[in-house]
Amino acid sequence: MNTMQKNKNLVSLSEFIDREIGAKGTKKRTKFDAGYEAFKLGGLLQQARQEKGLTQEQVADLAGTNKSYISKLEKDLKDIRLSTLQRIISEGLGGKLELSIKF
């Protein structure tokens, strides 16, 4: 297959998600998008912790929770309350949580 043929088969990520999961507004897509946001949050927490050079246990101790809870959050296995998230970010990581709403 030459390069031109390969490029014709390429689609953007959003086109791929639309095709495989469904268009925005569908039930399946809404569930997928919510799951992705939770996954992304876990990744952001893990990245911030690693950039600070902290272990999960150290963050847990500082935030008043336990290592297994931090681990579950980073792996997207648990929902989190906003107040707990704020405490983990401020007390555990020494950061500031900023939220935004986009339409």
Coordinates of C-alpha atoms in Angstrom, one line a residue:
M1 CA 0.0 0.0 0.0
N2 CA 1.5 3.3 -1.0
T3 CA 1.5 6.4 1.2
M4 CA -1.4 8.1 -0.6
Q5 CA -3.6 5.0 0.0
K6 CA -2.6 4.9 3.7
N7 CA -3.5 8.6 4.2
K8 CA -7.0 8.0 2.6
N9 CA -7.7 5.6 5.4
L10 CA -6.8 8.0 8.2
V11 CA -9.5 9.7 10.2
S12 CA -9.3 12.2 13.0
L13 CA -9.9 11.0 16.6
S14 CA -13.2 12.7 16.8
E15 CA -14.3 11.1 13.5
F16 CA -13.2 7.7 14.8
I17 CA -15.1 8.2 18.1
D18 CA -18.2 9.3 16.2
R19 CA -18.1 6.2 14.0
E20 CA -17.2 3.7 16.8
I21 CA -19.1 5.1 19.8
G22 CA -21.7 7.4 18.3
A23 CA -22.4 11.0 17.7
K24 CA -22.4 13.6 20.5
G25 CA -25.8 13.6 22.3
T26 CA -26.4 9.8 22.0
K27 CA -26.7 7.8 25.2
K28 CA -23.6 5.7 24.4
R29 CA -21.5 8.8 23.5
T30 CA -22.5 10.6 26.7
K31 CA -21.5 7.6 28.8
F32 CA -18.2 7.4 26.9
D33 CA -17.5 11.1 27.3
A34 CA -18.2 11.0 31.1
G35 CA -15.9 8.0 31.5
Y36 CA -13.1 9.7 29.5
E37 CA -13.3 12.8 31.8
A38 CA -12.9 10.6 34.9
F39 CA -10.0 8.8 33.3
K40 CA -8.4 12.1 32.4
L41 CA -8.8 13.3 36.0
G42 CA -7.0 10.2 37.3
G43 CA -4.2 10.8 34.9
L44 CA -3.8 14.4 35.9
L45 CA -3.7 13.5 39.5
Q46 CA -1.0 10.9 38.9
Q47 CA 1.0 13.2 36.7
A48 CA 0.9 16.0 39.3
R49 CA 1.9 13.6 42.1
Q50 CA 4.9 12.3 40.1
E51 CA 6.0 15.9 39.1
K52 CA 6.0 16.7 42.8
G53 CA 8.1 13.6 43.5
L54 CA 5.6 12.2 45.9
T55 CA 4.4 8.7 46.5
Q56 CA 0.7 7.8 46.7
E57 CA 1.2 7.2 50.4
Q58 CA 2.7 10.6 51.0
V59 CA -0.1 12.3 49.2
A60 CA -2.6 10.3 51.1
D61 CA -1.0 11.2 54.4
L62 CA -1.0 14.9 53.6
A63 CA -4.6 14.8 52.4
G64 CA -5.9 12.7 55.3
T65 CA -6.9 9.7 53.2
N66 CA -5.2 6.3 52.5
K67 CA -2.9 5.1 49.7
S68 CA -5.4 2.7 48.3
Y69 CA -7.9 5.5 47.7
I70 CA -5.3 7.6 45.9
S71 CA -4.4 4.5 43.8
K72 CA -8.0 3.9 42.9
L73 CA -8.5 7.5 41.9
E74 CA -5.4 7.4 39.6
K75 CA -6.7 4.2 38.0
D76 CA -10.2 5.6 37.6
L77 CA -11.9 3.0 39.8
K78 CA -13.7 5.4 42.1
D79 CA -15.9 8.4 42.0
I80 CA -14.7 11.4 44.0
R81 CA -16.4 14.1 45.9
L82 CA -15.4 17.7 44.9
S83 CA -14.4 18.5 48.5
T84 CA -12.2 15.4 48.6
L85 CA -10.6 16.3 45.3
Q86 CA -9.9 19.9 46.6
R87 CA -8.3 18.5 49.7
I88 CA -6.1 16.1 47.8
I89 CA -5.0 18.8 45.4
S90 CA -4.4 21.5 48.0
E91 CA -3.2 19.6 51.0
G92 CA -1.8 16.5 49.3
L93 CA -0.2 18.2 46.3
G94 CA 0.1 21.8 47.4
G95 CA -1.8 22.9 44.3
K96 CA -5.0 24.8 43.5
L97 CA -8.1 23.3 41.8
E98 CA -9.5 25.4 39.0
L99 CA -12.8 24.4 37.3
S100 CA -14.5 25.7 34.2
I101 CA -17.7 25.1 32.3
K102 CA -17.6 24.9 28.5
F103 CA -20.4 24.7 26.1

